[in-house]
Amino acid sequence: MVKILVVDDSKTMRMLITRVLRSADLSELKVVEAENGKDGLEKVSSESPDLILSDWNMPEMDGGEFLVELRKSGNDTPFGFITTEGGSDMKEQMIGKGAQFVLEKPFTEVQVETTISQFVS
Amino acid sequence: MKMPDADPITKVLKALLPDCPDLANAESATSLTDATVYVAPCVDDAGNPIAAIAADLNAALHLAGKLMMLPPGGLEDQAKAGKLEDALYDALSEVFNNLAKTMNCVAGNPHLVSRPVRDGATLAGELDWLGKPSVTQEYGADFVVGGGRLIFAAK
């Protein structure tokens, strides 16, 4: 089973990402949701996901802080941002913090499938 | 602050909602402090609300409703009721979150992040400039429930 953690403060966006993931050719997918980085850290601890997809701008703990805390704890789960922050400076910052990839919103199903297939099957 | 052209806005909306109509620049005619105008404040990196993205009811119903895959009949019912259902506020906020990047892409504009949508009448009590923005650009289109407007504004 493939377990993917989706972290976004927008319930709508979590639903859209989940919809795309369910349409992808993944065997026995389980999607776990969190609404900010703090919630995400708890879900990583309790669910041990195979891949994390996170927004950048979120209240309480944003995506950057979430990733830093995650890596600081020794967790090396593949991590990608799905965000509207498409500037090259921002992308460099995200990769610099340890993200494996950055997907820009609005995304297509093909973009999501192609990207995540490198990390889960 | 400069507002984006209609083309990049249409491009972002079509990526989210493939059957979204093309938008075109329109004369300013919409009050951002109306209860049936739905407004997302946009904050700069210091957290100051210096701009806003808004939609009138017809535009809001189309953008949020289509994102949630609501049937046209459901959208028409809401149009007749004259208000956006609470459940669609989050969807509209996500649409505006995507549209905020069109302002960020305009050279010289500050970096902005959109905040959750509220109705203009409620928000006007907190953002006094909403009644008299210094810059306003409206974009019009024929949406599924009729003609509607998107509005970008700055303090």
PDB file of C-alpha atoms in Angstrom:
ATOM      1  CA  MET A   1       0.000   0.000   0.000  1.00  0.00           C
ATOM      2  CA  VAL A   2       1.143   3.520  -0.817  1.00  0.00           C
ATOM      3  CA  LYS A   3       0.467   6.117   1.853  1.00  0.00           C
ATOM      4  CA  ILE A   4       0.593   9.806   0.902  1.00  0.00           C
ATOM      5  CA  LEU A   5       0.282  12.682   3.359  1.00  0.00           C
ATOM      6  CA  VAL A   6      -1.372  15.812   1.906  1.00  0.00           C
ATOM      7  CA  VAL A   7      -0.773  18.970   3.954  1.00  0.00           C
ATOM      8  CA  ASP A   8      -2.746  22.087   3.004  1.00  0.00           C
ATOM      9  CA  ASP A   9      -4.859  24.550   4.996  1.00  0.00           C
ATOM     10  CA  SER A  10      -7.469  24.539   2.232  1.00  0.00           C
ATOM     11  CA  LYS A  11      -9.942  21.675   2.516  1.00  0.00           C
ATOM     12  CA  THR A  12     -10.784  22.238  -1.149  1.00  0.00           C
ATOM     13  CA  MET A  13      -7.170  21.838  -2.221  1.00  0.00           C
ATOM     14  CA  ARG A  14      -6.737  18.691  -0.121  1.00  0.00           C
ATOM     15  CA  MET A  15      -9.810  17.301  -1.878  1.00  0.00           C
ATOM     16  CA  LEU A  16      -8.507  18.255  -5.342  1.00  0.00           C
ATOM     17  CA  ILE A  17      -5.098  16.695  -4.699  1.00  0.00           C
ATOM     18  CA  THR A  18      -6.729  13.559  -3.303  1.00  0.00           C
ATOM     19  CA  ARG A  19      -8.965  13.367  -6.377  1.00  0.00           C
ATOM     20  CA  VAL A  20      -5.920  13.493  -8.662  1.00  0.00           C
ATOM     21  CA  LEU A  21      -4.043  10.915  -6.572  1.00  0.00           C
ATOM     22  CA  ARG A  22      -7.002   8.535  -6.698  1.00  0.00           C
ATOM     23  CA  SER A  23      -7.132   8.822 -10.484  1.00  0.00           C
ATOM     24  CA  ALA A  24      -3.430   7.937 -10.730  1.00  0.00           C
ATOM     25  CA  ASP A  25      -2.350   4.379 -11.350  1.00  0.00           C
ATOM     26  CA  LEU A  26      -1.327   3.637  -7.765  1.00  0.00           C
ATOM     27  CA  SER A  27      -1.984   0.332  -6.064  1.00  0.00           C
ATOM     28  CA  GLU A  28      -3.850   0.499  -2.755  1.00  0.00           C
ATOM     29  CA  LEU A  29      -3.519   4.195  -2.111  1.00  0.00           C
ATOM     30  CA  LYS A  30      -4.189   5.675   1.306  1.00  0.00           C
ATOM     31  CA  VAL A  31      -4.338   9.457   1.570  1.00  0.00           C
ATOM     32  CA  VAL A  32      -3.815  11.071   4.957  1.00  0.00           C
ATOM     33  CA  GLU A  33      -4.641  14.762   5.389  1.00  0.00           C
ATOM     34  CA  ALA A  34      -3.234  17.511   7.613  1.00  0.00           C
ATOM     35  CA  GLU A  35      -4.132  21.197   7.669  1.00  0.00           C
ATOM     36  CA  ASN A  36      -0.785  22.769   8.585  1.00  0.00           C
ATOM     37  CA  GLY A  37       2.819  21.857   9.331  1.00  0.00           C
ATOM     38  CA  LYS A  38       2.210  21.172  13.000  1.00  0.00           C
ATOM     39  CA  ASP A  39      -0.616  18.793  12.175  1.00  0.00           C
ATOM     40  CA  GLY A  40       1.617  17.331   9.448  1.00  0.00           C
ATOM     41  CA  LEU A  41       4.392  16.479  11.901  1.00  0.00           C
ATOM     42  CA  GLU A  42       1.888  14.616  14.079  1.00  0.00           C
ATOM     43  CA  LYS A  43       0.546  12.705  11.063  1.00  0.00           C
ATOM     44  CA  VAL A  44       4.076  11.776   9.949  1.00  0.00           C
ATOM     45  CA  SER A  45       4.682  10.353  13.395  1.00  0.00           C
ATOM     46  CA  SER A  46       1.420   8.399  13.569  1.00  0.00           C
ATOM     47  CA  GLU A  47       1.060   7.342   9.913  1.00  0.00           C
ATOM     48  CA  SER A  48       4.615   6.993   8.511  1.00  0.00           C
ATOM     49  CA  PRO A  49       3.703   8.105   4.976  1.00  0.00           C
ATOM     50  CA  ASP A  50       5.708   7.093   1.887  1.00  0.00           C
ATOM     51  CA  LEU A  51       5.460  10.576   0.371  1.00  0.00           C
ATOM     52  CA  ILE A  52       4.534  14.039   1.666  1.00  0.00           C
ATOM     53  CA  LEU A  53       2.851  16.698  -0.500  1.00  0.00           C
ATOM     54  CA  SER A  54       2.680  20.063   1.246  1.00  0.00           C
ATOM     55  CA  ASP A  55       1.545  23.601   0.636  1.00  0.00           C
ATOM     56  CA  TRP A  56       4.000  26.408   1.440  1.00  0.00           C
ATOM     57  CA  ASN A  57       1.773  29.184   2.846  1.00  0.00           C
ATOM     58  CA  MET A  58      -0.124  27.844   5.853  1.00  0.00           C
ATOM     59  CA  PRO A  59      -1.105  29.228   9.275  1.00  0.00           C
ATOM     60  CA  GLU A  60       0.482  28.016  12.545  1.00  0.00           C
ATOM     61  CA  MET A  61       3.408  26.252  10.857  1.00  0.00           C
ATOM     62  CA  ASP A  62       4.132  26.870   7.173  1.00  0.00           C
ATOM     63  CA  GLY A  63       5.539  24.346   4.731  1.00  0.00           C
ATOM     64  CA  GLY A  64       9.126  25.529   5.088  1.00  0.00           C
ATOM     65  CA  GLU A  65       9.115  25.228   8.873  1.00  0.00           C
ATOM     66  CA  PHE A  66       7.394  21.861   8.570  1.00  0.00           C
ATOM     67  CA  LEU A  67      10.104  20.521   6.284  1.00  0.00           C
ATOM     68  CA  VAL A  68      12.923  21.881   8.424  1.00  0.00           C
ATOM     69  CA  GLU A  69      11.457  20.309  11.570  1.00  0.00           C
ATOM     70  CA  LEU A  70      10.902  17.040   9.747  1.00  0.00           C
ATOM     71  CA  ARG A  71      14.481  16.792   8.517  1.00  0.00           C
ATOM     72  CA  LYS A  72      15.801  17.923  11.916  1.00  0.00           C
ATOM     73  CA  SER A  73      14.056  14.916  13.459  1.00  0.00           C
ATOM     74  CA  GLY A  74      15.987  12.629  11.109  1.00  0.00           C
ATOM     75  CA  ASN A  75      12.988  11.814   8.901  1.00  0.00           C
ATOM     76  CA  ASP A  76      13.926  11.571   5.195  1.00  0.00           C
ATOM     77  CA  THR A  77      10.508  10.803   3.682  1.00  0.00           C
ATOM     78  CA  PRO A  78      10.320  12.149   0.102  1.00  0.00           C
ATOM     79  CA  PHE A  79       8.785  15.615   0.285  1.00  0.00           C
ATOM     80  CA  GLY A  80       7.312  17.848  -2.426  1.00  0.00           C
ATOM     81  CA  PHE A  81       5.683  21.243  -2.336  1.00  0.00           C
ATOM     82  CA  ILE A  82       2.454  21.983  -4.205  1.00  0.00           C
ATOM     83  CA  THR A  83       2.186  25.740  -4.116  1.00  0.00           C
ATOM     84  CA  THR A  84       1.332  28.952  -5.951  1.00  0.00           C
ATOM     85  CA  GLU A  85       4.801  30.260  -5.075  1.00  0.00           C
ATOM     86  CA  GLY A  86       6.329  29.730  -8.500  1.00  0.00           C
ATOM     87  CA  GLY A  87       9.194  32.225  -8.454  1.00  0.00           C
ATOM     88  CA  SER A  88      12.659  30.814  -9.030  1.00  0.00           C
ATOM     89  CA  ASP A  89      13.907  32.299  -5.719  1.00  0.00           C
ATOM     90  CA  MET A  90      11.134  30.562  -3.827  1.00  0.00           C
ATOM     91  CA  LYS A  91      11.744  27.261  -5.618  1.00  0.00           C
ATOM     92  CA  GLU A  92      15.437  27.449  -4.763  1.00  0.00           C
ATOM     93  CA  GLN A  93      14.522  28.110  -1.144  1.00  0.00           C
ATOM     94  CA  MET A  94      12.199  25.077  -1.080  1.00  0.00           C
ATOM     95  CA  ILE A  95      14.757  22.750  -2.630  1.00  0.00           C
ATOM     96  CA  GLY A  96      17.412  24.224  -0.318  1.00  0.00           C
ATOM     97  CA  LYS A  97      15.329  23.221   2.689  1.00  0.00           C
ATOM     98  CA  GLY A  98      15.328  19.623   1.480  1.00  0.00           C
ATOM     99  CA  ALA A  99      12.300  19.243  -0.804  1.00  0.00           C
ATOM    100  CA  GLN A 100      12.674  16.754  -3.643  1.00  0.00           C
ATOM    101  CA  PHE A 101      10.354  18.674  -6.001  1.00  0.00           C
ATOM    102  CA  VAL A 102       8.080  21.669  -6.371  1.00  0.00           C
ATOM    103  CA  LEU A 103       4.790  21.495  -8.274  1.00  0.00           C
ATOM    104  CA  GLU A 104       3.196  24.792  -9.117  1.00  0.00           C
ATOM    105  CA  LYS A 105      -0.534  25.437  -8.694  1.00  0.00           C
ATOM    106  CA  PRO A 106      -2.647  25.212 -10.726  1.00  0.00           C
ATOM    107  CA  PHE A 107      -1.387  21.737 -11.611  1.00  0.00           C
ATOM    108  CA  THR A 108      -2.546  19.152 -14.102  1.00  0.00           C
ATOM    109  CA  GLU A 109      -3.225  15.491 -13.364  1.00  0.00           C
ATOM    110  CA  VAL A 110      -0.369  14.534 -15.673  1.00  0.00           C
ATOM    111  CA  GLN A 111       2.093  16.772 -13.827  1.00  0.00           C
ATOM    112  CA  VAL A 112       1.157  15.249 -10.483  1.00  0.00           C
ATOM    113  CA  GLU A 113       1.224  11.663 -11.744  1.00  0.00           C
ATOM    114  CA  THR A 114       4.527  12.071 -13.582  1.00  0.00           C
ATOM    115  CA  THR A 115       6.191  13.672 -10.580  1.00  0.00           C
ATOM    116  CA  ILE A 116       4.986  11.378  -7.816  1.00  0.00           C
ATOM    117  CA  SER A 117       5.635   8.248  -9.886  1.00  0.00           C
ATOM    118  CA  GLN A 118       9.336   8.905  -9.314  1.00  0.00           C
ATOM    119  CA  PHE A 119       8.823   8.339  -5.601  1.00  0.00           C
ATOM    120  CA  VAL A 120       5.934   5.867  -5.258  1.00  0.00           C
ATOM    121  CA  SER A 121       4.565   3.147  -7.522  1.00  0.00           C
TER     122      SER A 121
ATOM    123  CA  MET B   1       0.599  48.598  -7.661  1.00  0.00           C
ATOM    124  CA  LYS B   2      -0.200  47.440 -11.191  1.00  0.00           C
ATOM    125  CA  MET B   3      -2.954  44.975 -11.965  1.00  0.00           C
ATOM    126  CA  PRO B   4      -2.465  42.051 -14.361  1.00  0.00           C
ATOM    127  CA  ASP B   5      -4.001  41.858 -17.822  1.00  0.00           C
ATOM    128  CA  ALA B   6      -7.017  39.671 -18.436  1.00  0.00           C
ATOM    129  CA  ASP B   7      -4.967  37.068 -20.346  1.00  0.00           C
ATOM    130  CA  PRO B   8      -2.839  35.696 -17.467  1.00  0.00           C
ATOM    131  CA  ILE B   9      -5.932  35.616 -15.264  1.00  0.00           C
ATOM    132  CA  THR B  10      -7.834  33.634 -17.898  1.00  0.00           C
ATOM    133  CA  LYS B  11      -4.850  31.298 -18.264  1.00  0.00           C
ATOM    134  CA  VAL B  12      -4.748  30.499 -14.533  1.00  0.00           C
ATOM    135  CA  LEU B  13      -8.514  30.020 -14.381  1.00  0.00           C
ATOM    136  CA  LYS B  14      -8.530  27.696 -17.397  1.00  0.00           C
ATOM    137  CA  ALA B  15      -5.805  25.591 -15.797  1.00  0.00           C
ATOM    138  CA  LEU B  16      -8.035  25.193 -12.738  1.00  0.00           C
ATOM    139  CA  LEU B  17     -11.346  25.037 -14.594  1.00  0.00           C
ATOM    140  CA  PRO B  18     -10.891  24.035 -18.242  1.00  0.00           C
ATOM    141  CA  ASP B  19     -14.319  25.314 -19.349  1.00  0.00           C
ATOM    142  CA  CYS B  20     -13.879  28.738 -17.780  1.00  0.00           C
ATOM    143  CA  PRO B  21     -14.817  31.536 -20.209  1.00  0.00           C
ATOM    144  CA  ASP B  22     -12.263  34.093 -21.402  1.00  0.00           C
ATOM    145  CA  LEU B  23     -12.166  37.231 -19.290  1.00  0.00           C
ATOM    146  CA  ALA B  24     -11.897  40.751 -20.683  1.00  0.00           C
ATOM    147  CA  ASN B  25     -11.113  44.079 -19.067  1.00  0.00           C
ATOM    148  CA  ALA B  26     -14.295  45.853 -17.975  1.00  0.00           C
ATOM    149  CA  GLU B  27     -15.290  49.260 -16.645  1.00  0.00           C
ATOM    150  CA  SER B  28     -15.180  49.556 -12.867  1.00  0.00           C
ATOM    151  CA  ALA B  29     -18.736  49.241 -11.575  1.00  0.00           C
ATOM    152  CA  THR B  30     -18.654  46.895  -8.578  1.00  0.00           C
ATOM    153  CA  SER B  31     -18.636  47.954  -4.945  1.00  0.00           C
ATOM    154  CA  LEU B  32     -16.249  45.829  -2.902  1.00  0.00           C
ATOM    155  CA  THR B  33     -18.264  46.537   0.232  1.00  0.00           C
ATOM    156  CA  ASP B  34     -21.428  44.846  -1.029  1.00  0.00           C
ATOM    157  CA  ALA B  35     -22.671  41.785   0.859  1.00  0.00           C
ATOM    158  CA  THR B  36     -22.875  39.786  -2.368  1.00  0.00           C
ATOM    159  CA  VAL B  37     -19.310  40.551  -3.404  1.00  0.00           C
ATOM    160  CA  TYR B  38     -16.824  38.007  -2.105  1.00  0.00           C
ATOM    161  CA  VAL B  39     -13.420  39.374  -1.214  1.00  0.00           C
ATOM    162  CA  ALA B  40     -10.050  37.858  -0.339  1.00  0.00           C
ATOM    163  CA  PRO B  41      -7.649  40.345   1.255  1.00  0.00           C
ATOM    164  CA  CYS B  42      -4.087  39.971  -0.029  1.00  0.00           C
ATOM    165  CA  VAL B  43      -1.290  40.611   2.460  1.00  0.00           C
ATOM    166  CA  ASP B  44       2.302  41.608   1.847  1.00  0.00           C
ATOM    167  CA  ASP B  45       5.256  39.877   3.505  1.00  0.00           C
ATOM    168  CA  ALA B  46       4.733  41.991   6.632  1.00  0.00           C
ATOM    169  CA  GLY B  47       1.131  40.807   6.856  1.00  0.00           C
ATOM    170  CA  ASN B  48      -0.451  44.109   5.805  1.00  0.00           C
ATOM    171  CA  PRO B  49      -3.658  43.789   3.743  1.00  0.00           C
ATOM    172  CA  ILE B  50      -2.746  46.042   0.827  1.00  0.00           C
ATOM    173  CA  ALA B  51      -4.752  44.492  -1.993  1.00  0.00           C
ATOM    174  CA  ALA B  52      -7.795  42.356  -2.629  1.00  0.00           C
ATOM    175  CA  ILE B  53      -9.240  39.937  -5.134  1.00  0.00           C
ATOM    176  CA  ALA B  54     -13.010  39.795  -5.360  1.00  0.00           C
ATOM    177  CA  ALA B  55     -15.870  38.322  -7.348  1.00  0.00           C
ATOM    178  CA  ASP B  56     -19.513  39.204  -7.666  1.00  0.00           C
ATOM    179  CA  LEU B  57     -22.071  36.478  -7.057  1.00  0.00           C
ATOM    180  CA  ASN B  58     -22.227  35.157 -10.636  1.00  0.00           C
ATOM    181  CA  ALA B  59     -18.451  34.907 -10.934  1.00  0.00           C
ATOM    182  CA  ALA B  60     -18.090  33.451  -7.435  1.00  0.00           C
ATOM    183  CA  LEU B  61     -20.711  30.788  -8.101  1.00  0.00           C
ATOM    184  CA  HIS B  62     -19.045  29.743 -11.340  1.00  0.00           C
ATOM    185  CA  LEU B  63     -15.471  29.672 -10.043  1.00  0.00           C
ATOM    186  CA  ALA B  64     -16.165  27.991  -6.692  1.00  0.00           C
ATOM    187  CA  GLY B  65     -19.006  25.799  -7.892  1.00  0.00           C
ATOM    188  CA  LYS B  66     -17.166  24.431 -10.915  1.00  0.00           C
ATOM    189  CA  LEU B  67     -14.097  23.719  -8.799  1.00  0.00           C
ATOM    190  CA  MET B  68     -16.328  21.661  -6.502  1.00  0.00           C
ATOM    191  CA  MET B  69     -18.007  20.052  -9.550  1.00  0.00           C
ATOM    192  CA  LEU B  70     -21.473  21.251  -8.577  1.00  0.00           C
ATOM    193  CA  PRO B  71     -24.142  20.779 -11.266  1.00  0.00           C
ATOM    194  CA  PRO B  72     -25.356  23.922 -13.111  1.00  0.00           C
ATOM    195  CA  GLY B  73     -28.798  23.510 -11.508  1.00  0.00           C
ATOM    196  CA  GLY B  74     -27.288  23.822  -8.052  1.00  0.00           C
ATOM    197  CA  LEU B  75     -25.474  26.989  -9.073  1.00  0.00           C
ATOM    198  CA  GLU B  76     -28.651  28.488 -10.546  1.00  0.00           C
ATOM    199  CA  ASP B  77     -30.492  27.759  -7.295  1.00  0.00           C
ATOM    200  CA  GLN B  78     -27.816  29.645  -5.359  1.00  0.00           C
ATOM    201  CA  ALA B  79     -27.969  32.521  -7.849  1.00  0.00           C
ATOM    202  CA  LYS B  80     -31.730  32.774  -7.268  1.00  0.00           C
ATOM    203  CA  ALA B  81     -31.160  32.672  -3.506  1.00  0.00           C
ATOM    204  CA  GLY B  82     -28.807  35.623  -3.972  1.00  0.00           C
ATOM    205  CA  LYS B  83     -25.879  34.364  -1.918  1.00  0.00           C
ATOM    206  CA  LEU B  84     -22.941  32.028  -1.932  1.00  0.00           C
ATOM    207  CA  GLU B  85     -23.299  28.941   0.245  1.00  0.00           C
ATOM    208  CA  ASP B  86     -20.842  28.789   3.134  1.00  0.00           C
ATOM    209  CA  ALA B  87     -19.406  25.554   1.724  1.00  0.00           C
ATOM    210  CA  LEU B  88     -18.156  27.405  -1.372  1.00  0.00           C
ATOM    211  CA  TYR B  89     -16.130  30.047   0.476  1.00  0.00           C
ATOM    212  CA  ASP B  90     -13.155  27.706   0.880  1.00  0.00           C
ATOM    213  CA  ALA B  91     -13.260  26.767  -2.811  1.00  0.00           C
ATOM    214  CA  LEU B  92     -13.367  30.418  -3.854  1.00  0.00           C
ATOM    215  CA  SER B  93     -10.477  31.149  -1.487  1.00  0.00           C
ATOM    216  CA  GLU B  94      -8.418  28.500  -3.285  1.00  0.00           C
ATOM    217  CA  VAL B  95      -9.259  30.004  -6.692  1.00  0.00           C
ATOM    218  CA  PHE B  96      -8.142  33.419  -5.431  1.00  0.00           C
ATOM    219  CA  ASN B  97      -5.008  31.871  -3.910  1.00  0.00           C
ATOM    220  CA  ASN B  98      -4.108  30.739  -7.429  1.00  0.00           C
ATOM    221  CA  LEU B  99      -4.997  34.148  -8.894  1.00  0.00           C
ATOM    222  CA  ALA B 100      -2.783  36.022  -6.420  1.00  0.00           C
ATOM    223  CA  LYS B 101       0.225  34.796  -8.387  1.00  0.00           C
ATOM    224  CA  THR B 102      -0.924  36.877 -11.379  1.00  0.00           C
ATOM    225  CA  MET B 103      -0.385  40.004  -9.268  1.00  0.00           C
ATOM    226  CA  ASN B 104       2.959  38.683  -8.044  1.00  0.00           C
ATOM    227  CA  CYS B 105       4.066  38.205 -11.648  1.00  0.00           C
ATOM    228  CA  VAL B 106       3.616  41.903 -12.474  1.00  0.00           C
ATOM    229  CA  ALA B 107       7.061  43.522 -12.325  1.00  0.00           C
ATOM    230  CA  GLY B 108       7.456  45.877  -9.383  1.00  0.00           C
ATOM    231  CA  ASN B 109       4.511  44.550  -7.391  1.00  0.00           C
ATOM    232  CA  PRO B 110       5.139  43.388  -3.821  1.00  0.00           C
ATOM    233  CA  HIS B 111       4.847  39.694  -2.988  1.00  0.00           C
ATOM    234  CA  LEU B 112       1.262  38.974  -1.935  1.00  0.00           C
ATOM    235  CA  VAL B 113      -0.534  36.042  -0.358  1.00  0.00           C
ATOM    236  CA  SER B 114      -4.325  35.830  -0.365  1.00  0.00           C
ATOM    237  CA  ARG B 115      -6.329  35.248   2.784  1.00  0.00           C
ATOM    238  CA  PRO B 116      -9.696  33.471   3.128  1.00  0.00           C
ATOM    239  CA  VAL B 117     -12.703  34.949   1.359  1.00  0.00           C
ATOM    240  CA  ARG B 118     -15.352  36.890   3.245  1.00  0.00           C
ATOM    241  CA  ASP B 119     -18.267  38.950   2.050  1.00  0.00           C
ATOM    242  CA  GLY B 120     -17.466  42.576   1.277  1.00  0.00           C
ATOM    243  CA  ALA B 121     -19.908  44.069   3.777  1.00  0.00           C
ATOM    244  CA  THR B 122     -18.321  42.183   6.680  1.00  0.00           C
ATOM    245  CA  LEU B 123     -14.772  42.875   5.546  1.00  0.00           C
ATOM    246  CA  ALA B 124     -15.440  46.589   5.039  1.00  0.00           C
ATOM    247  CA  GLY B 125     -15.614  46.997   8.828  1.00  0.00           C
ATOM    248  CA  GLU B 126     -11.959  45.947   9.066  1.00  0.00           C
ATOM    249  CA  LEU B 127     -10.512  47.304   5.818  1.00  0.00           C
ATOM    250  CA  ASP B 128     -11.615  50.908   5.510  1.00  0.00           C
ATOM    251  CA  TRP B 129      -9.869  51.348   2.154  1.00  0.00           C
ATOM    252  CA  LEU B 130     -12.109  48.699   0.573  1.00  0.00           C
ATOM    253  CA  GLY B 131     -14.723  51.399  -0.091  1.00  0.00           C
ATOM    254  CA  LYS B 132     -12.214  53.595  -1.916  1.00  0.00           C
ATOM    255  CA  PRO B 133      -9.292  51.570  -3.320  1.00  0.00           C
ATOM    256  CA  SER B 134      -6.599  53.574  -5.085  1.00  0.00           C
ATOM    257  CA  VAL B 135      -6.388  51.110  -7.973  1.00  0.00           C
ATOM    258  CA  THR B 136      -9.162  48.895  -9.307  1.00  0.00           C
ATOM    259  CA  GLN B 137      -9.360  46.667 -12.340  1.00  0.00           C
ATOM    260  CA  GLU B 138     -12.418  44.638 -13.235  1.00  0.00           C
ATOM    261  CA  TYR B 139     -12.610  41.683 -15.589  1.00  0.00           C
ATOM    262  CA  GLY B 140     -15.895  40.483 -17.053  1.00  0.00           C
ATOM    263  CA  ALA B 141     -17.130  37.241 -18.587  1.00  0.00           C
ATOM    264  CA  ASP B 142     -20.312  35.282 -19.249  1.00  0.00           C
ATOM    265  CA  PHE B 143     -20.363  32.703 -16.500  1.00  0.00           C
ATOM    266  CA  VAL B 144     -22.663  29.712 -16.211  1.00  0.00           C
ATOM    267  CA  VAL B 145     -25.302  31.667 -14.288  1.00  0.00           C
ATOM    268  CA  GLY B 146     -24.870  34.926 -16.230  1.00  0.00           C
ATOM    269  CA  GLY B 147     -22.515  37.846 -16.680  1.00  0.00           C
ATOM    270  CA  GLY B 148     -20.131  38.383 -13.804  1.00  0.00           C
ATOM    271  CA  ARG B 149     -17.091  40.290 -12.669  1.00  0.00           C
ATOM    272  CA  LEU B 150     -13.752  39.614 -11.053  1.00  0.00           C
ATOM    273  CA  ILE B 151     -12.203  42.616  -9.343  1.00  0.00           C
ATOM    274  CA  PHE B 152      -8.570  43.244  -8.394  1.00  0.00           C
ATOM    275  CA  ALA B 153      -7.964  46.212  -6.128  1.00  0.00           C
ATOM    276  CA  ALA B 154      -5.179  47.856  -4.144  1.00  0.00           C
ATOM    277  CA  LYS B 155      -5.211  50.095  -1.085  1.00  0.00           C
TER     278      LYS B 155
END
